[in-house]
Amino acid sequence: MRIHIRAEALVLFYMDICFSMFIFNLFAIGKNHVRERFIEKRRRQWLTLIEQQLTRRDCSQAKDEQHRRFLNKRFRYLVELIAFQQAAAELQVRQPDTLYVYLKQYRDCFVKVAFRLARKDLVTQAYMVYVIGQFRLLNADFEDELTRLVLQILLHNSVYCRENAFQALVASGNPQSVTEAVLLLSRNEIQHSQKLISDDLLRFPGDQNALAEQLWLRMDELTPAYQCALINYFRMVGPQFAQPLLARLNDPRQDSEIHFAVLRYLRRWPDREAYPLLLKLLQDESRSWEYAALAASALDSYPGSQTISHLKQALHSRFWHVRYNSAQALLNLHVPLAQLQDILNGPDRYAREILEYKLKENAGGEGLPDDGSD
């Protein structure tokens, strides 16, 4: 049996759907507007209240307990926590030290709300650990219950939970907590951005050298991806890892990505013992082209006639990236144009074109620079 539906009925049905969506959007916009106005009103009230607490002279136990009960009561509602966080963030800019003392004094209130919000949805959990990191609520003691909670959230599938949890652990200033966080991510084979890890580690408020040393001691327990993230971090810390990293570069059992990270490190922190190996990698075509390309880039930190000679030879490489990096390295070394004439006037079209391209690029596209021979 065929069912006939009149066109007018379909149009009316479609109009009903559109009208319902319109009403729903109006309701959602109105609800958000009211919520934002309420949060703004509460933010101003929290700002006044926190400022009074920061400047009050009555430090009696009764007053402290009264304020603690007030916080526990208000923090039952997420909007109150949001308003408090916005107000405290404003004071964090103006008087951070005094604010941190206040937050530490009533830290138990935030611990309670953290364990309650940890049972909520992932967005709420991500916000909760963001607040913990923003106000440095984690203790230096690794066995702290709040630290263990943040380490659990670190393993969530949500990248926002994971990133905020890692930032909170870094903000604690405890090298042991940060090291344990990296080990947990690696052991559970969680894929996290290497750049985010290295950037977060650079925000560590404590001794960067102490953190780097502790992370180095656990390097062999990490997957290659996390080892690369740490090597990228070490590159920003200092030259003290040049020798042990050079040993990894010489080790054929190491993952190639680790070798590439080491080559970038050796560019930022030159080591004379690495120089012969860099020259060898530049000429070695038995490996993948990335080795020669990265070696060419690294050699601009090792000036000398031998470096110039090898880079000019690398301009004849069959790999475009090797030629490109070699040409750039020659310009970074400020090699006089007269020493490049054999390439510019030579028979190798590809070597000539890449060098001309880099010369024009560095000159702002105005043509080859004058070598001053006239």
Tab-separated table of C-alpha atoms in Angstrom:
chain	number	residue	atom	x	y	z
A	1	MET	CA	0.000	0.000	0.000
A	2	ARG	CA	1.451	3.338	-1.055
A	3	ILE	CA	1.244	6.304	1.327
A	4	HIS	CA	0.670	9.688	-0.260
A	5	ILE	CA	1.972	12.709	1.663
A	6	ARG	CA	0.832	16.099	0.505
A	7	ALA	CA	3.473	18.764	-0.099
A	8	GLU	CA	1.700	21.140	2.264
A	9	ALA	CA	2.108	18.661	5.128
A	10	LEU	CA	5.847	18.371	4.500
A	11	VAL	CA	6.213	22.143	4.428
A	12	LEU	CA	4.305	22.492	7.697
A	13	PHE	CA	6.414	19.764	9.296
A	14	TYR	CA	9.618	21.485	8.167
A	15	MET	CA	8.357	24.828	9.509
A	16	ASP	CA	7.591	23.232	12.880
A	17	ILE	CA	11.159	21.921	13.079
A	18	CYS	CA	12.645	25.312	12.175
A	19	PHE	CA	10.422	27.089	14.704
A	20	SER	CA	11.398	24.606	17.428
A	21	MET	CA	15.090	25.120	16.672
A	22	PHE	CA	14.577	28.892	16.752
A	23	ILE	CA	12.889	28.718	20.169
A	24	PHE	CA	15.606	26.393	21.486
A	25	ASN	CA	18.389	28.740	20.308
A	26	LEU	CA	16.653	31.715	21.903
A	27	PHE	CA	16.352	29.802	25.146
A	28	ALA	CA	20.021	28.742	25.043
A	29	ILE	CA	21.196	32.286	24.287
A	30	GLY	CA	19.072	33.697	27.074
A	31	LYS	CA	20.250	31.076	29.535
A	32	ASN	CA	23.915	31.731	28.704
A	33	HIS	CA	23.385	35.473	28.994
A	34	VAL	CA	21.812	35.130	32.418
A	35	ARG	CA	24.573	32.737	33.495
A	36	GLU	CA	27.320	35.097	32.321
A	37	ARG	CA	25.727	38.042	34.126
A	38	PHE	CA	25.450	35.973	37.283
A	39	ILE	CA	29.096	34.895	37.048
A	40	GLU	CA	30.210	38.474	36.478
A	41	LYS	CA	28.215	39.649	39.485
A	42	ARG	CA	29.636	36.884	41.653
A	43	ARG	CA	33.143	37.592	40.327
A	44	ARG	CA	32.988	41.138	41.632
A	45	GLN	CA	31.681	39.903	44.972
A	46	TRP	CA	34.421	37.268	45.187
A	47	LEU	CA	37.019	39.880	44.300
A	48	THR	CA	35.941	42.057	47.203
A	49	LEU	CA	35.747	39.107	49.570
A	50	ILE	CA	39.185	37.735	48.673
A	51	GLU	CA	40.760	41.184	48.976
A	52	GLN	CA	39.255	41.503	52.443
A	53	GLN	CA	40.685	38.121	53.390
A	54	LEU	CA	44.127	39.103	52.084
A	55	THR	CA	44.179	42.277	54.171
A	56	ARG	CA	42.310	41.181	57.320
A	57	ARG	CA	44.186	41.396	60.590
A	58	ASP	CA	42.027	39.030	62.614
A	59	CYS	CA	43.778	35.683	62.143
A	60	SER	CA	41.867	33.810	64.805
A	61	GLN	CA	41.046	30.160	64.337
A	62	ALA	CA	37.316	30.926	64.579
A	63	LYS	CA	37.486	33.355	61.664
A	64	ASP	CA	39.497	30.867	59.593
A	65	GLU	CA	36.984	28.127	60.243
A	66	GLN	CA	34.095	30.421	59.384
A	67	HIS	CA	35.665	31.336	56.043
A	68	ARG	CA	36.473	27.665	55.363
A	69	ARG	CA	32.832	26.672	55.892
A	70	PHE	CA	31.796	29.516	53.582
A	71	LEU	CA	34.100	28.283	50.817
A	72	ASN	CA	32.933	24.677	51.165
A	73	LYS	CA	29.313	25.805	50.932
A	74	ARG	CA	29.838	28.027	47.879
A	75	PHE	CA	32.035	25.565	45.993
A	76	ARG	CA	29.166	23.092	45.820
A	77	TYR	CA	28.156	24.990	42.679
A	78	LEU	CA	30.392	25.037	39.625
A	79	VAL	CA	29.417	28.609	38.696
A	80	GLU	CA	30.708	29.786	42.073
A	81	LEU	CA	34.050	28.113	41.426
A	82	ILE	CA	34.211	29.754	37.993
A	83	ALA	CA	33.490	33.179	39.491
A	84	PHE	CA	36.074	32.606	42.232
A	85	GLN	CA	38.683	31.500	39.684
A	86	GLN	CA	38.156	34.626	37.561
A	87	ALA	CA	38.440	36.893	40.590
A	88	ALA	CA	41.525	35.095	41.902
A	89	ALA	CA	43.122	35.230	38.442
A	90	GLU	CA	42.810	39.027	38.536
A	91	LEU	CA	44.484	39.179	41.935
A	92	GLN	CA	47.137	36.716	40.764
A	93	VAL	CA	48.459	39.434	38.466
A	94	ARG	CA	48.442	42.187	41.089
A	95	GLN	CA	49.600	40.394	44.230
A	96	PRO	CA	50.516	36.777	43.456
A	97	ASP	CA	52.540	36.021	46.590
A	98	THR	CA	49.801	37.072	48.987
A	99	LEU	CA	47.194	35.191	46.963
A	100	TYR	CA	49.234	31.956	46.987
A	101	VAL	CA	49.509	32.145	50.782
A	102	TYR	CA	45.725	32.516	51.002
A	103	LEU	CA	45.095	29.624	48.592
A	104	LYS	CA	47.470	27.327	50.462
A	105	GLN	CA	45.769	28.209	53.732
A	106	TYR	CA	42.401	27.010	52.426
A	107	ARG	CA	43.753	24.322	50.146
A	108	ASP	CA	41.624	21.617	51.781
A	109	CYS	CA	38.528	23.302	50.329
A	110	PHE	CA	39.891	22.882	46.822
A	111	VAL	CA	40.829	19.278	47.522
A	112	LYS	CA	37.213	18.533	48.432
A	113	VAL	CA	35.813	20.179	45.336
A	114	ALA	CA	38.431	18.461	43.163
A	115	PHE	CA	37.408	14.981	44.294
A	116	ARG	CA	33.748	15.888	43.800
A	117	LEU	CA	34.268	17.288	40.294
A	118	ALA	CA	36.462	14.326	39.353
A	119	ARG	CA	33.234	12.316	39.072
A	120	LYS	CA	31.744	14.774	36.572
A	121	ASP	CA	32.103	14.923	32.785
A	122	LEU	CA	35.486	15.309	31.077
A	123	VAL	CA	35.035	19.028	30.391
A	124	THR	CA	34.446	19.703	34.080
A	125	GLN	CA	37.439	17.561	35.036
A	126	ALA	CA	39.628	19.414	32.542
A	127	TYR	CA	38.546	22.745	34.035
A	128	MET	CA	39.142	21.483	37.558
A	129	VAL	CA	42.749	20.456	36.900
A	130	TYR	CA	43.266	23.741	35.045
A	131	VAL	CA	42.359	25.609	38.228
A	132	ILE	CA	44.691	23.363	40.234
A	133	GLY	CA	47.559	24.180	37.909
A	134	GLN	CA	46.778	27.876	37.607
A	135	PHE	CA	46.914	28.402	41.365
A	136	ARG	CA	49.657	25.828	42.077
A	137	LEU	CA	47.549	23.871	44.508
A	138	LEU	CA	49.652	20.707	44.384
A	139	ASN	CA	52.013	20.203	47.304
A	140	ALA	CA	55.683	19.432	46.855
A	141	ASP	CA	55.023	16.108	48.598
A	142	PHE	CA	54.615	13.473	45.891
A	143	GLU	CA	52.374	11.323	48.104
A	144	ASP	CA	49.781	14.063	48.372
A	145	GLU	CA	46.238	12.806	47.639
A	146	LEU	CA	45.509	15.634	45.207
A	147	THR	CA	48.664	14.821	43.248
A	148	ARG	CA	47.567	11.202	42.935
A	149	LEU	CA	44.165	12.351	41.671
A	150	VAL	CA	45.771	14.549	39.019
A	151	LEU	CA	47.982	11.641	37.954
A	152	GLN	CA	44.843	9.555	37.428
A	153	ILE	CA	43.252	12.275	35.299
A	154	LEU	CA	46.508	12.459	33.324
A	155	LEU	CA	45.648	9.065	31.803
A	156	HIS	CA	42.232	10.124	30.473
A	157	ASN	CA	41.547	9.893	26.756
A	158	SER	CA	40.640	13.578	26.658
A	159	VAL	CA	43.601	15.616	25.450
A	160	TYR	CA	42.310	18.606	27.460
A	161	CYS	CA	42.282	16.613	30.698
A	162	ARG	CA	45.700	15.204	29.929
A	163	GLU	CA	47.301	18.520	29.025
A	164	ASN	CA	45.803	20.435	31.950
A	165	ALA	CA	46.796	17.667	34.352
A	166	PHE	CA	50.361	17.685	33.071
A	167	GLN	CA	50.541	21.472	33.385
A	168	ALA	CA	49.262	21.222	36.958
A	169	LEU	CA	51.971	18.686	37.833
A	170	VAL	CA	54.640	20.890	36.242
A	171	ALA	CA	53.346	23.933	38.155
A	172	SER	CA	53.815	22.027	41.436
A	173	GLY	CA	57.573	22.559	41.161
A	174	ASN	CA	58.174	18.936	42.179
A	175	PRO	CA	60.629	17.168	39.808
A	176	GLN	CA	59.527	13.760	41.077
A	177	SER	CA	55.874	14.408	40.190
A	178	VAL	CA	56.798	15.636	36.722
A	179	THR	CA	59.069	12.646	36.104
A	180	GLU	CA	56.377	10.231	37.248
A	181	ALA	CA	53.879	11.930	34.925
A	182	VAL	CA	56.141	11.469	31.900
A	183	LEU	CA	56.778	7.830	32.859
A	184	LEU	CA	53.048	7.174	33.225
A	185	LEU	CA	52.283	8.606	29.799
A	186	SER	CA	55.034	6.511	28.249
A	187	ARG	CA	54.178	3.243	30.029
A	188	ASN	CA	50.527	3.515	29.018
A	189	GLU	CA	51.574	4.287	25.418
A	190	ILE	CA	49.516	7.471	25.382
A	191	GLN	CA	50.218	9.602	22.342
A	192	HIS	CA	50.706	13.201	23.433
A	193	SER	CA	52.198	16.109	21.547
A	194	GLN	CA	55.987	16.257	21.902
A	195	LYS	CA	55.917	20.024	21.563
A	196	LEU	CA	53.326	20.397	24.317
A	197	ILE	CA	55.461	18.255	26.630
A	198	SER	CA	58.678	20.165	25.982
A	199	ASP	CA	56.914	23.550	26.201
A	200	ASP	CA	55.204	22.588	29.459
A	201	LEU	CA	58.490	21.412	30.980
A	202	LEU	CA	60.036	24.781	30.205
A	203	ARG	CA	57.379	26.384	32.443
A	204	PHE	CA	58.644	24.421	35.452
A	205	PRO	CA	58.917	27.007	38.264
A	206	GLY	CA	61.730	25.221	40.110
A	207	ASP	CA	65.321	24.406	39.167
A	208	GLN	CA	65.327	23.504	35.478
A	209	ASN	CA	68.692	21.771	35.720
A	210	ALA	CA	67.501	19.580	38.600
A	211	LEU	CA	64.393	18.592	36.636
A	212	ALA	CA	66.427	17.867	33.517
A	213	GLU	CA	68.886	15.705	35.441
A	214	GLN	CA	66.089	13.663	37.023
A	215	LEU	CA	64.377	13.168	33.669
A	216	TRP	CA	67.682	12.118	32.099
A	217	LEU	CA	68.131	9.370	34.682
A	218	ARG	CA	64.843	7.765	33.516
A	219	MET	CA	65.353	8.254	29.779
A	220	ASP	CA	65.863	4.570	29.007
A	221	GLU	CA	62.449	3.733	30.480
A	222	LEU	CA	60.644	5.896	27.924
A	223	THR	CA	59.381	5.169	24.445
A	224	PRO	CA	61.237	6.870	21.556
A	225	ALA	CA	58.512	9.508	21.190
A	226	TYR	CA	58.886	10.655	24.796
A	227	GLN	CA	62.673	10.485	24.595
A	228	CYS	CA	62.484	12.869	21.638
A	229	ALA	CA	60.238	15.214	23.614
A	230	LEU	CA	62.766	15.278	26.459
A	231	ILE	CA	65.708	15.837	24.103
A	232	ASN	CA	63.844	18.801	22.633
A	233	TYR	CA	63.432	20.070	26.191
A	234	PHE	CA	67.120	19.488	26.993
A	235	ARG	CA	67.967	21.582	23.934
A	236	MET	CA	66.398	24.568	25.676
A	237	VAL	CA	68.054	23.870	29.049
A	238	GLY	CA	71.789	23.821	28.353
A	239	PRO	CA	74.864	22.087	26.889
A	240	GLN	CA	75.418	19.573	29.699
A	241	PHE	CA	73.825	16.720	27.746
A	242	ALA	CA	75.992	17.009	24.625
A	243	GLN	CA	78.308	14.107	25.459
A	244	PRO	CA	75.680	11.538	26.536
A	245	LEU	CA	73.463	12.493	23.599
A	246	LEU	CA	76.379	12.111	21.208
A	247	ALA	CA	76.726	8.543	22.474
A	248	ARG	CA	73.100	7.927	21.516
A	249	LEU	CA	73.724	9.383	18.077
A	250	ASN	CA	76.558	6.894	17.616
A	251	ASP	CA	74.346	4.017	18.753
A	252	PRO	CA	72.683	2.348	15.723
A	253	ARG	CA	70.154	0.661	18.000
A	254	GLN	CA	68.529	3.987	18.823
A	255	ASP	CA	65.415	5.056	16.929
A	256	SER	CA	66.099	7.366	14.007
A	257	GLU	CA	63.803	10.044	15.489
A	258	ILE	CA	66.062	10.123	18.546
A	259	HIS	CA	69.067	10.634	16.240
A	260	PHE	CA	67.273	13.528	14.543
A	261	ALA	CA	66.479	15.158	17.903
A	262	VAL	CA	70.131	14.806	18.929
A	263	LEU	CA	71.276	16.470	15.704
A	264	ARG	CA	69.046	19.447	16.470
A	265	TYR	CA	70.510	19.559	19.979
A	266	LEU	CA	74.071	19.559	18.609
A	267	ARG	CA	73.220	22.485	16.390
A	268	ARG	CA	72.133	24.612	19.346
A	269	TRP	CA	74.972	23.390	21.578
A	270	PRO	CA	78.032	22.657	19.412
A	271	ASP	CA	80.436	19.984	20.601
A	272	ARG	CA	83.802	19.549	18.922
A	273	GLU	CA	83.687	15.798	19.390
A	274	ALA	CA	80.522	15.697	17.301
A	275	TYR	CA	82.101	17.591	14.406
A	276	PRO	CA	83.660	14.597	12.572
A	277	LEU	CA	80.409	12.656	12.836
A	278	LEU	CA	78.420	15.562	11.395
A	279	LEU	CA	80.758	15.746	8.400
A	280	LYS	CA	80.410	12.003	7.926
A	281	LEU	CA	76.609	12.088	8.094
A	282	LEU	CA	76.532	14.923	5.567
A	283	GLN	CA	78.266	12.702	3.017
A	284	ASP	CA	76.669	9.391	3.974
A	285	GLU	CA	74.031	8.432	1.399
A	286	SER	CA	73.504	4.952	2.837
A	287	ARG	CA	71.172	6.433	5.465
A	288	SER	CA	67.910	8.268	4.931
A	289	TRP	CA	68.212	11.809	3.603
A	290	GLU	CA	67.093	13.286	6.948
A	291	TYR	CA	70.505	12.559	8.477
A	292	ALA	CA	72.368	14.557	5.849
A	293	ALA	CA	69.794	17.359	5.865
A	294	LEU	CA	69.935	17.798	9.636
A	295	ALA	CA	73.723	17.476	9.665
A	296	ALA	CA	73.886	20.284	7.102
A	297	SER	CA	71.748	22.507	9.321
A	298	ALA	CA	73.832	21.651	12.387
A	299	LEU	CA	77.103	22.516	10.658
A	300	ASP	CA	76.272	26.226	10.570
A	301	SER	CA	77.279	26.152	14.254
A	302	TYR	CA	80.735	24.721	13.363
A	303	PRO	CA	82.477	27.388	11.270
A	304	GLY	CA	85.682	26.619	9.407
A	305	SER	CA	87.128	25.963	5.975
A	306	GLN	CA	86.418	22.236	6.217
A	307	THR	CA	82.782	22.928	7.001
A	308	ILE	CA	82.471	25.237	3.991
A	309	SER	CA	84.090	22.672	1.720
A	310	HIS	CA	81.750	19.868	2.806
A	311	LEU	CA	78.648	22.066	2.568
A	312	LYS	CA	79.571	23.125	-0.959
A	313	GLN	CA	80.002	19.490	-1.883
A	314	ALA	CA	76.592	18.708	-0.358
A	315	LEU	CA	75.020	21.192	-2.790
A	316	HIS	CA	75.435	18.433	-5.380
A	317	SER	CA	73.328	15.986	-3.357
A	318	ARG	CA	70.467	14.245	-5.152
A	319	PHE	CA	68.163	15.198	-2.269
A	320	TRP	CA	66.505	18.622	-2.400
A	321	HIS	CA	66.364	19.066	1.400
A	322	VAL	CA	70.096	18.392	1.704
A	323	ARG	CA	70.869	20.977	-0.977
A	324	TYR	CA	68.478	23.475	0.593
A	325	ASN	CA	69.887	23.136	4.127
A	326	SER	CA	73.462	23.215	2.856
A	327	ALA	CA	72.848	26.435	0.954
A	328	GLN	CA	71.208	28.010	4.002
A	329	ALA	CA	74.074	26.881	6.241
A	330	LEU	CA	76.610	28.497	3.897
A	331	LEU	CA	74.729	31.775	4.099
A	332	ASN	CA	74.409	31.475	7.884
A	333	LEU	CA	78.193	31.112	8.006
A	334	HIS	CA	78.493	34.363	5.975
A	335	VAL	CA	80.626	32.736	3.300
A	336	PRO	CA	81.842	35.442	0.860
A	337	LEU	CA	80.200	35.351	-2.556
A	338	ALA	CA	83.602	34.997	-4.188
A	339	GLN	CA	83.994	31.561	-2.562
A	340	LEU	CA	80.694	30.453	-4.098
A	341	GLN	CA	81.433	31.439	-7.675
A	342	ASP	CA	82.520	27.898	-8.576
A	343	ILE	CA	79.002	26.757	-7.722
A	344	LEU	CA	77.213	29.699	-9.357
A	345	ASN	CA	79.234	29.297	-12.562
A	346	GLY	CA	79.509	25.530	-12.371
A	347	PRO	CA	77.848	22.862	-14.527
A	348	ASP	CA	75.547	21.472	-11.822
A	349	ARG	CA	72.219	23.130	-12.535
A	350	TYR	CA	70.555	21.947	-9.313
A	351	ALA	CA	73.382	23.174	-7.085
A	352	ARG	CA	73.424	26.511	-8.894
A	353	GLU	CA	69.656	27.010	-8.698
A	354	ILE	CA	69.321	26.222	-5.004
A	355	LEU	CA	72.194	28.564	-4.123
A	356	GLU	CA	70.771	31.340	-6.309
A	357	TYR	CA	67.376	30.839	-4.736
A	358	LYS	CA	68.747	31.143	-1.204
A	359	LEU	CA	70.858	34.165	-2.129
A	360	LYS	CA	67.815	35.936	-3.575
A	361	GLU	CA	65.693	34.934	-0.604
A	362	ASN	CA	68.220	36.293	1.894
A	363	ALA	CA	68.631	39.464	-0.173
A	364	GLY	CA	64.871	40.071	-0.132
A	365	GLY	CA	64.296	38.892	-3.696
A	366	GLU	CA	66.357	41.721	-5.199
A	367	GLY	CA	68.776	39.541	-7.065
A	368	LEU	CA	72.284	38.334	-6.281
A	369	PRO	CA	74.277	40.530	-3.899
A	370	ASP	CA	77.315	42.371	-5.165
A	371	ASP	CA	80.552	40.648	-4.149
A	372	GLY	CA	82.415	43.948	-4.195
A	373	SER	CA	84.850	42.902	-6.923
A	374	ASP	CA	84.221	45.985	-9.120
